[in-house]
mmCIF file of C-alpha atoms and ligand atoms in Angstrom:
data_model
loop_
_atom_site.group_PDB
_atom_site.id
_atom_site.type_symbol
_atom_site.label_atom_id
_atom_site.label_comp_id
_atom_site.label_asym_id
_atom_site.label_seq_id
_atom_site.Cartn_x
_atom_site.Cartn_y
_atom_site.Cartn_z
ATOM 1 C CA UNK E 1 109.793 94.292 4.342
ATOM 2 C CA UNK E 2 109.093 96.406 2.268
ATOM 3 C CA UNK E 3 106.083 99.568 2.367
ATOM 4 C CA UNK E 4 104.950 101.765 0.093
ATOM 5 C CA UNK E 5 102.959 103.953 2.362
ATOM 6 C CA UNK E 6 103.166 104.229 6.629
ATOM 7 C CA UNK E 7 101.067 102.109 8.048
ATOM 8 C CA UNK E 8 98.911 101.712 11.257
ATOM 9 C CA UNK E 9 101.675 99.154 12.370
ATOM 10 C CA UNK E 10 104.580 101.469 11.900
ATOM 11 C CA UNK E 11 102.451 105.212 13.386
ATOM 12 C CA UNK E 12 102.321 102.102 16.895
ATOM 13 C CA UNK E 13 106.299 101.548 16.629
ATOM 14 C CA UNK E 14 106.536 105.317 16.569
ATOM 15 C CA UNK E 15 104.311 106.218 19.297
ATOM 16 C CA UNK E 16 105.807 103.466 22.041
ATOM 17 C CA UNK E 17 109.505 104.333 20.818
ATOM 18 C CA UNK E 18 111.542 106.272 23.790
ATOM 19 C CA UNK E 19 115.551 106.502 22.712
ATOM 20 C CA UNK E 20 115.652 107.083 19.226
ATOM 21 C CA UNK E 21 118.576 108.173 16.481
ATOM 22 C CA UNK E 22 117.828 108.991 12.573
ATOM 23 C CA UNK E 23 120.687 108.656 10.391
ATOM 24 C CA UNK E 24 120.264 111.047 7.033
ATOM 25 C CA UNK E 25 121.999 111.382 4.160
ATOM 26 C CA UNK E 26 121.816 113.595 1.202
ATOM 27 C CA UNK E 27 118.459 112.726 0.558
ATOM 28 C CA UNK E 28 116.672 114.483 3.475
ATOM 29 C CA UNK E 29 118.092 117.671 1.728
ATOM 30 C CA UNK E 30 116.946 116.984 -1.951
ATOM 31 C CA UNK E 31 113.641 118.358 -1.437
ATOM 32 C CA UNK E 32 115.460 121.171 -0.693
ATOM 33 C CA UNK E 33 116.835 122.269 -3.724
ATOM 34 C CA UNK E 34 120.060 120.248 -3.175
ATOM 35 C CA UNK E 35 121.467 117.776 -5.306
ATOM 36 C CA UNK E 36 122.567 114.063 -3.741
ATOM 37 C CA UNK E 37 125.526 113.183 -4.458
ATOM 38 C CA UNK E 38 124.194 109.617 -5.806
ATOM 39 C CA UNK E 39 120.859 107.662 -6.123
ATOM 40 C CA UNK E 40 118.489 107.640 -9.645
ATOM 41 C CA UNK E 41 121.361 105.235 -10.777
ATOM 42 C CA UNK E 42 123.844 107.954 -11.496
ATOM 43 C CA UNK E 43 127.424 107.240 -9.881
ATOM 44 C CA UNK E 44 128.526 111.026 -7.785
ATOM 45 C CA UNK E 45 130.224 112.714 -10.874
ATOM 46 C CA UNK E 46 131.138 117.005 -10.581
ATOM 47 C CA UNK E 47 132.014 118.291 -14.588
ATOM 48 C CA UNK E 48 132.942 114.441 -15.021
ATOM 49 C CA UNK E 49 135.232 114.288 -12.155
ATOM 50 C CA UNK E 50 134.209 111.398 -9.606
ATOM 51 C CA UNK E 51 132.913 113.092 -6.175
ATOM 52 C CA UNK E 52 135.699 110.897 -4.144
ATOM 53 C CA UNK E 53 138.074 112.239 -6.689
ATOM 54 C CA UNK E 54 137.004 115.833 -5.695
ATOM 55 C CA UNK E 55 136.315 115.775 -2.157
ATOM 56 C CA UNK E 56 139.838 114.753 -0.647
ATOM 57 C CA UNK E 57 143.060 115.968 1.399
ATOM 58 C CA UNK E 58 145.245 115.044 -1.934
ATOM 59 C CA UNK E 59 142.946 117.015 -3.967
ATOM 60 C CA UNK E 60 142.938 120.726 -2.181
ATOM 61 C CA UNK E 61 146.595 120.353 -1.914
ATOM 62 C CA UNK E 62 147.048 119.788 -6.082
ATOM 63 C CA UNK E 63 144.528 122.398 -6.906
ATOM 64 C CA UNK E 64 142.939 123.851 -4.984
ATOM 65 C CA UNK E 65 141.760 126.175 -7.098
ATOM 66 C CA UNK E 66 139.558 123.009 -8.573
ATOM 67 C CA UNK E 67 138.842 122.163 -5.179
ATOM 68 C CA UNK E 68 137.047 125.254 -3.607
ATOM 69 C CA UNK E 69 135.032 125.859 -6.653
ATOM 70 C CA UNK E 70 133.237 122.665 -6.416
ATOM 71 C CA UNK E 71 132.833 123.615 -2.515
ATOM 72 C CA UNK E 72 132.207 127.581 -3.409
ATOM 73 C CA UNK E 73 129.190 125.653 -5.900
ATOM 74 C CA UNK E 74 127.298 123.823 -3.034
ATOM 75 C CA UNK E 75 128.239 126.797 -1.101
ATOM 76 C CA UNK E 76 126.117 128.775 -2.897
ATOM 77 C CA UNK E 77 123.232 126.494 -3.306
ATOM 78 C CA UNK E 78 123.239 125.268 0.213
ATOM 79 C CA UNK E 79 123.446 128.861 1.060
ATOM 80 C CA UNK E 80 119.416 129.736 -1.133
ATOM 81 C CA UNK E 81 117.911 126.184 -0.040
ATOM 82 C CA UNK E 82 115.438 125.674 3.138
ATOM 83 C CA UNK E 83 114.898 123.280 5.138
ATOM 84 C CA UNK E 84 112.369 121.052 4.183
ATOM 85 C CA UNK E 85 109.323 119.599 6.139
ATOM 86 C CA UNK E 86 111.445 115.725 6.529
ATOM 87 C CA UNK E 87 114.260 118.536 8.426
ATOM 88 C CA UNK E 88 111.077 119.632 10.544
ATOM 89 C CA UNK E 89 109.634 116.817 11.334
ATOM 90 C CA UNK E 90 112.835 115.640 12.698
ATOM 91 C CA UNK E 91 113.520 118.056 14.735
ATOM 92 C CA UNK E 92 109.720 118.200 16.198
ATOM 93 C CA UNK E 93 110.289 114.708 17.196
ATOM 94 C CA UNK E 94 113.129 116.629 19.480
ATOM 95 C CA UNK E 95 110.463 117.158 22.109
ATOM 96 C CA UNK E 96 108.297 114.055 22.022
ATOM 97 C CA UNK E 97 110.550 111.618 22.594
ATOM 98 C CA UNK E 98 112.678 110.921 25.835
ATOM 99 C CA UNK E 99 116.275 110.895 23.849
ATOM 100 C CA UNK E 100 116.362 111.923 20.046
ATOM 101 C CA UNK E 101 119.872 111.928 18.747
ATOM 102 C CA UNK E 102 120.285 113.501 14.805
ATOM 103 C CA UNK E 103 123.379 111.753 12.904
ATOM 104 C CA UNK E 104 124.210 113.088 10.089
ATOM 105 C CA UNK E 105 126.211 113.040 7.007
ATOM 106 C CA UNK E 106 125.286 116.255 5.387
ATOM 107 C CA UNK E 107 127.368 118.981 5.804
ATOM 108 C CA UNK E 108 124.561 121.843 5.292
ATOM 109 C CA UNK E 109 123.576 122.615 8.734
ATOM 110 C CA UNK E 110 120.096 122.431 7.073
ATOM 111 C CA UNK E 111 118.701 120.570 10.548
ATOM 112 C CA UNK E 112 120.206 122.684 12.846
ATOM 113 C CA UNK E 113 117.989 125.118 11.177
ATOM 114 C CA UNK E 114 114.985 123.470 10.784
ATOM 115 C CA UNK E 115 115.531 123.424 15.082
ATOM 116 C CA UNK E 116 117.544 119.947 15.458
ATOM 117 C CA UNK E 117 119.653 121.011 18.828
ATOM 118 C CA UNK E 118 120.934 116.853 18.571
ATOM 119 C CA UNK E 119 122.984 116.900 16.035
ATOM 120 C CA UNK E 120 126.084 115.150 15.231
ATOM 121 C CA UNK E 121 127.658 116.065 11.882
ATOM 122 C CA UNK E 122 129.500 113.377 11.248
ATOM 123 C CA UNK E 123 131.570 114.875 8.340
ATOM 124 C CA UNK E 124 131.880 117.950 9.554
ATOM 125 C CA UNK E 125 130.291 121.489 8.543
ATOM 126 C CA UNK E 126 130.270 123.835 5.046
ATOM 127 C CA UNK E 127 130.024 126.601 7.008
ATOM 128 C CA UNK E 128 133.425 126.375 8.951
ATOM 129 C CA UNK E 129 136.263 126.488 7.515
ATOM 130 C CA UNK E 130 139.663 125.943 9.028
ATOM 131 C CA UNK E 131 143.655 126.759 8.378
ATOM 132 C CA UNK E 132 146.308 123.451 7.448
ATOM 133 C CA UNK E 133 148.892 125.933 8.086
ATOM 134 C CA UNK E 134 148.692 127.448 11.430
ATOM 135 C CA UNK E 135 145.459 125.294 12.947
ATOM 136 C CA UNK E 136 142.812 128.601 13.010
ATOM 137 C CA UNK E 137 138.939 127.121 12.906
ATOM 138 C CA UNK E 138 136.972 129.919 12.423
ATOM 139 C CA UNK E 139 133.019 129.613 10.868
ATOM 140 C CA UNK E 140 132.899 131.257 7.456
ATOM 141 C CA UNK E 141 129.173 132.213 5.961
ATOM 142 C CA UNK E 142 130.207 134.132 2.451
ATOM 143 C CA UNK E 143 128.821 134.038 -0.529
ATOM 144 C CA UNK E 144 130.211 134.118 -2.430
ATOM 145 C CA UNK E 145 133.579 133.480 -1.536
ATOM 146 C CA UNK E 146 135.790 136.854 -1.977
ATOM 147 C CA UNK E 147 138.504 134.774 -3.032
ATOM 148 C CA UNK E 148 139.198 131.509 -4.755
ATOM 149 C CA UNK E 149 141.371 129.571 -3.193
ATOM 150 C CA UNK E 150 140.107 131.832 0.384
ATOM 151 C CA UNK E 151 143.303 132.493 2.475
ATOM 152 C CA UNK E 152 143.869 132.528 6.050
ATOM 153 C CA UNK E 153 143.238 135.558 7.347
ATOM 154 C CA UNK E 154 145.705 134.950 10.583
ATOM 155 C CA UNK E 155 148.820 133.406 8.172
ATOM 156 C CA UNK E 156 147.633 133.641 4.185
ATOM 157 C CA UNK E 157 147.714 130.129 3.456
ATOM 158 C CA UNK E 158 145.681 128.380 1.745
ATOM 159 C CA UNK E 159 141.943 126.869 4.184
ATOM 160 C CA UNK E 160 139.678 124.154 3.529
ATOM 161 C CA UNK E 161 136.551 123.330 4.671
ATOM 162 C CA UNK E 162 135.891 122.003 7.806
ATOM 163 C CA UNK E 163 134.699 118.791 6.636
ATOM 164 C CA UNK E 164 135.761 114.904 6.738
ATOM 165 C CA UNK E 165 137.133 114.444 2.870
ATOM 166 C CA UNK E 166 137.453 111.000 1.210
ATOM 167 C CA UNK E 167 140.437 108.684 3.263
ATOM 168 C CA UNK E 168 140.507 111.435 6.738
ATOM 169 C CA UNK E 169 138.804 110.005 9.270
ATOM 170 C CA UNK E 170 135.195 111.006 11.420
ATOM 171 C CA UNK E 171 136.317 112.123 14.222
ATOM 172 C CA UNK E 172 136.846 110.178 17.599
ATOM 173 C CA UNK E 173 134.469 112.092 19.386
ATOM 174 C CA UNK E 174 131.867 112.325 17.257
ATOM 175 C CA UNK E 175 131.520 109.212 15.415
ATOM 176 C CA UNK E 176 131.718 107.833 19.545
ATOM 177 C CA UNK E 177 128.719 109.383 20.359
ATOM 178 C CA UNK E 178 127.089 108.080 17.213
ATOM 179 C CA UNK E 179 128.026 104.748 18.255
ATOM 180 C CA UNK E 180 126.332 104.829 21.285
ATOM 181 C CA UNK E 181 123.487 106.749 20.604
ATOM 182 C CA UNK E 182 123.093 104.001 18.302
ATOM 183 C CA UNK E 183 124.575 100.563 19.882
ATOM 184 C CA UNK E 184 121.207 102.105 22.939
ATOM 185 C CA UNK E 185 118.562 103.297 20.664
ATOM 186 C CA UNK E 186 115.123 101.690 20.366
ATOM 187 C CA UNK E 187 114.150 103.001 16.772
ATOM 188 C CA UNK E 188 117.011 103.526 14.428
ATOM 189 C CA UNK E 189 115.546 105.151 11.094
ATOM 190 C CA UNK E 190 117.618 105.080 8.545
ATOM 191 C CA UNK E 191 116.714 108.338 5.926
ATOM 192 C CA UNK E 192 117.689 109.479 2.519
ATOM 193 C CA UNK E 193 122.086 108.218 2.295
ATOM 194 C CA UNK E 194 123.314 105.038 -0.217
ATOM 195 C CA UNK E 195 124.489 103.764 2.894
ATOM 196 C CA UNK E 196 127.721 103.110 0.890
ATOM 197 C CA UNK E 197 130.468 105.616 2.570
ATOM 198 C CA UNK E 198 131.875 104.099 5.559
ATOM 199 C CA UNK E 199 132.222 104.812 8.403
ATOM 200 C CA UNK E 200 128.653 105.753 7.949
ATOM 201 C CA UNK E 201 126.609 103.189 6.682
ATOM 202 C CA UNK E 202 128.530 100.690 9.366
ATOM 203 C CA UNK E 203 125.580 102.406 12.483
ATOM 204 C CA UNK E 204 122.715 100.715 11.093
ATOM 205 C CA UNK E 205 124.107 97.725 10.537
ATOM 206 C CA UNK E 206 125.184 98.233 14.738
ATOM 207 C CA UNK E 207 121.492 99.374 15.635
ATOM 208 C CA UNK E 208 120.039 96.252 14.267
ATOM 209 C CA UNK E 209 123.121 93.894 16.706
ATOM 210 C CA UNK E 210 121.462 95.921 18.755
ATOM 211 C CA UNK E 211 118.206 94.738 18.272
ATOM 212 C CA UNK E 212 116.557 98.258 18.057
ATOM 213 C CA UNK E 213 113.208 98.587 14.981
ATOM 214 C CA UNK E 214 115.443 99.562 11.830
ATOM 215 C CA UNK E 215 112.683 102.243 10.313
ATOM 216 C CA UNK E 216 115.132 103.095 6.432
ATOM 217 C CA UNK E 217 112.627 105.863 4.134
ATOM 218 C CA UNK E 218 114.355 106.515 0.913
ATOM 219 C CA UNK E 219 112.278 105.785 -2.600
ATOM 220 C CA UNK E 220 115.229 103.548 -3.346
ATOM 221 C CA UNK E 221 116.445 100.811 -1.973
ATOM 222 C CA UNK E 222 120.064 100.688 -0.877
ATOM 223 C CA UNK E 223 122.039 97.378 0.598
ATOM 224 C CA UNK E 224 120.121 98.961 4.012
ATOM 225 C CA UNK E 225 116.907 97.689 2.698
ATOM 226 C CA UNK E 226 118.668 93.747 3.535
ATOM 227 C CA UNK E 227 118.641 94.156 7.440
ATOM 228 C CA UNK E 228 116.675 96.973 7.408
ATOM 229 C CA UNK E 229 113.160 95.949 9.026
ATOM 230 C CA UNK E 230 110.956 97.850 7.230
ATOM 231 C CA UNK E 231 111.954 100.363 4.306
ATOM 232 C CA UNK E 232 109.134 102.298 2.871
ATOM 233 C CA UNK E 233 109.312 103.484 -0.214
ATOM 234 C CA UNK E 234 109.405 107.240 -0.423
ATOM 235 C CA UNK E 235 109.970 111.007 -0.288
ATOM 236 C CA UNK E 236 111.550 111.885 3.308
ATOM 237 C CA UNK E 237 109.301 115.241 2.642
ATOM 238 C CA UNK E 238 106.591 113.427 2.553
ATOM 239 C CA UNK E 239 106.637 110.073 4.481
ATOM 240 C CA UNK E 240 108.287 111.797 7.850
ATOM 241 C CA UNK E 241 105.232 113.429 8.594
ATOM 242 C CA UNK E 242 103.554 110.689 8.319
ATOM 243 C CA UNK E 243 105.496 108.781 11.033
ATOM 244 C CA UNK E 244 103.900 111.200 13.652
ATOM 245 C CA UNK E 245 101.293 113.376 12.411
ATOM 246 C CA UNK E 246 100.758 115.979 15.253
ATOM 247 C CA UNK E 247 104.907 117.160 14.772
ATOM 248 C CA UNK E 248 105.762 119.626 12.253
ATOM 249 C CA UNK E 249 104.676 119.172 8.136
ATOM 250 C CA UNK E 250 100.912 117.826 8.544
ATOM 251 C CA UNK E 251 99.439 114.298 8.409
HETATM 252 C C1 BV8 J 301 137.977 106.534 6.104
HETATM 253 C C2 BV8 J 301 131.941 115.112 3.735
HETATM 254 C C3 BV8 J 301 139.490 105.934 7.023
HETATM 255 C C4 BV8 J 301 132.478 116.517 2.436
HETATM 256 C C5 BV8 J 301 131.409 113.078 2.754
HETATM 257 C C6 BV8 J 301 135.690 100.430 -0.483
HETATM 258 C C7 BV8 J 301 134.849 100.032 0.466
HETATM 259 C C8 BV8 J 301 134.775 100.247 2.154
HETATM 260 C C9 BV8 J 301 135.178 102.040 1.973
HETATM 261 C C10 BV8 J 301 136.567 102.458 1.436
HETATM 262 C C11 BV8 J 301 136.599 101.476 -0.010
HETATM 263 N N1 BV8 J 301 137.212 102.709 -0.677
HETATM 264 C C12 BV8 J 301 137.178 104.016 0.211
HETATM 265 C C13 BV8 J 301 136.641 103.489 1.681
HETATM 266 C C14 BV8 J 301 136.750 104.488 2.427
HETATM 267 C C15 BV8 J 301 135.748 106.137 1.828
HETATM 268 C C16 BV8 J 301 133.888 105.079 1.569
HETATM 269 O O1 BV8 J 301 133.760 104.450 2.169
HETATM 270 N N2 BV8 J 301 134.616 105.016 0.736
HETATM 271 C C17 BV8 J 301 132.912 104.237 -0.452
HETATM 272 C C18 BV8 J 301 132.495 105.883 -1.053
HETATM 273 C C19 BV8 J 301 132.881 103.650 -1.004
HETATM 274 N N3 BV8 J 301 135.495 106.419 3.581
HETATM 275 C C20 BV8 J 301 136.204 107.672 3.916
HETATM 276 O O2 BV8 J 301 137.054 107.806 2.926
HETATM 277 C C21 BV8 J 301 136.293 108.096 5.452
HETATM 278 N N4 BV8 J 301 137.194 108.144 6.195
HETATM 279 O O3 BV8 J 301 137.495 105.673 6.102
HETATM 280 O O4 BV8 J 301 138.801 107.058 6.827
HETATM 281 C C22 BV8 J 301 140.480 106.687 7.934
HETATM 282 C C23 BV8 J 301 140.706 105.850 9.376
HETATM 283 C C24 BV8 J 301 141.616 106.139 10.658
HETATM 284 C C25 BV8 J 301 142.398 107.744 10.237
HETATM 285 C C26 BV8 J 301 142.788 107.531 8.870
HETATM 286 C C27 BV8 J 301 141.749 107.286 7.492
HETATM 287 C C28 BV8 J 301 135.220 109.306 5.302
HETATM 288 C C29 BV8 J 301 133.748 109.220 4.381
HETATM 289 C C30 BV8 J 301 133.375 110.806 4.579
HETATM 290 C C31 BV8 J 301 133.721 111.604 3.078
HETATM 291 N N5 BV8 J 301 133.367 112.850 3.525
HETATM 292 N N6 BV8 J 301 131.403 113.731 2.513
HETATM 293 C C32 BV8 J 301 131.883 117.129 1.152
HETATM 294 O O5 BV8 J 301 130.593 116.778 1.189
HETATM 295 O O6 BV8 J 301 132.415 117.405 1.151
HETATM 296 S S1 BV8 J 301 130.737 111.589 2.187
HETATM 297 C C33 BV8 J 301 130.012 111.981 1.076
HETATM 298 O O7 BV8 J 301 129.055 110.869 0.906
HETATM 299 C C34 BV8 J 301 128.075 113.653 1.499
HETATM 300 O O8 BV8 J 301 129.031 114.084 2.844
HETATM 301 C C35 BV8 J 301 127.543 112.525 2.047
HETATM 302 O O9 BV8 J 301 126.862 112.853 2.648
HETATM 303 C C36 BV8 J 301 127.958 110.949 1.610
HETATM 304 C C37 BV8 J 301 127.249 110.345 1.840
HETATM 305 O O10 BV8 J 301 126.047 109.934 0.427
HETATM 306 P P1 BV8 J 301 124.662 109.878 1.156
HETATM 307 O O11 BV8 J 301 124.715 110.796 1.918
HETATM 308 O O12 BV8 J 301 124.165 108.722 1.513
HETATM 309 O O13 BV8 J 301 123.859 110.039 -0.572
HETATM 310 P P2 BV8 J 301 123.842 110.455 -1.716
HETATM 311 O O14 BV8 J 301 124.048 111.556 -3.217
HETATM 312 O O15 BV8 J 301 124.925 109.206 -1.737
HETATM 313 O O16 BV8 J 301 122.878 109.485 -1.737
HETATM 314 C C38 BV8 J 301 121.798 110.057 -1.446
HETATM 315 C C39 BV8 J 301 120.416 108.524 -1.276
HETATM 316 O O17 BV8 J 301 119.556 109.801 -1.449
HETATM 317 C C40 BV8 J 301 120.005 108.140 -2.409
HETATM 318 O O18 BV8 J 301 119.525 106.592 -1.700
HETATM 319 C C41 BV8 J 301 118.540 108.688 -2.776
HETATM 320 O O19 BV8 J 301 117.860 107.682 -3.443
HETATM 321 C C42 BV8 J 301 117.849 108.831 -1.807
HETATM 322 N N7 BV8 J 301 117.259 110.365 -1.906
HETATM 323 C C43 BV8 J 301 116.757 110.925 -2.917
HETATM 324 N N8 BV8 J 301 115.789 111.833 -2.457
HETATM 325 C C44 BV8 J 301 115.485 111.213 -1.846
HETATM 326 C C45 BV8 J 301 115.841 110.476 -1.152
HETATM 327 N N9 BV8 J 301 115.893 109.871 0.240
HETATM 328 C C46 BV8 J 301 114.474 110.916 0.816
HETATM 329 N N10 BV8 J 301 113.890 111.254 -0.282
HETATM 330 C C47 BV8 J 301 114.271 111.936 -1.038
HETATM 331 N N11 BV8 J 301 113.242 112.736 -1.406
HETATM 332 ZN ZN1 ZN J 302 146.556 130.006 8.873
#
């Protein structure tokens, strides 16, 4: 069912839930000024290249400069961004439910900055790098980067962001935790994702199969709309605080 606003019935569902999982995508950070990949009818492109071409291990190997220019650009945008009312509402829910798991496809770290502690980063983090040559992995918050591509301080190899690129597997440990949280929750929220990138896109279906009540929050319909119990058409920063008026962000 498609709703234009948060109803009393939805607030009641929310009050009664005890184990909640929230799957988020780029749309949850849109109101922080972080551009989404897709949505608004647009394809995911940067400088005319599809994101599915840039964010690949093949691109990192063949053209590390272009590859890193895209990541340097995103580090600049995200480095300036602040968590918004949606991130804050989700962080406040951790105190409210027996169990709350944030499963995010985002690599921006904004959920954690808003105070969420139980966050599964399915696609890794923009703020970690690793060196495929010597295996070193480290936090790296430098903006701007001193050189493009950035090099490993230990061996001089070309670094890569510690994110899951297209064609790479989501780390088994993280994904199995996401599957467990999804299969055992009674309320599953899908917020700000076009729900087309796998394996994340399989989680709402799994939640439904395990009888969770599935609520989608997105200004547009997506493939999840077909299986969701309710889709609330709206922006995350406006809708999420209304589900729990006593949480941060007001009613
Ligand atoms: C794998 C990290 C196998 C790096 C990312 C054909 C069919 C099925 C699958 C495939 C296929 N062809 C290829 C595949 C596989 C591929 C895939 O799913 N492709 C899709 C495009 C079809 N998947 C993979 O490659 C995955 N790996 O399959 O491995 C394997 C197995 C074993 C061993 C080896 C290999 C890996 C996928 C991970 C890719 N990495 N990023 C980085 O970010 O730099 S994905 C990238 O897309 C981002 O991380 C992003 O989070 C993710 C998903 O996008 P969304 O978050 O949903 O964002 P999007 O822009 O699309 O949508 C925004 C939404 O927000 C819109 O709906 C919009 O309406 C809404 N919105 C806007 N404003 C608001 C809002 N909502 C609320 N409030 C607002 N204000
Ligand atoms: Zn190295």
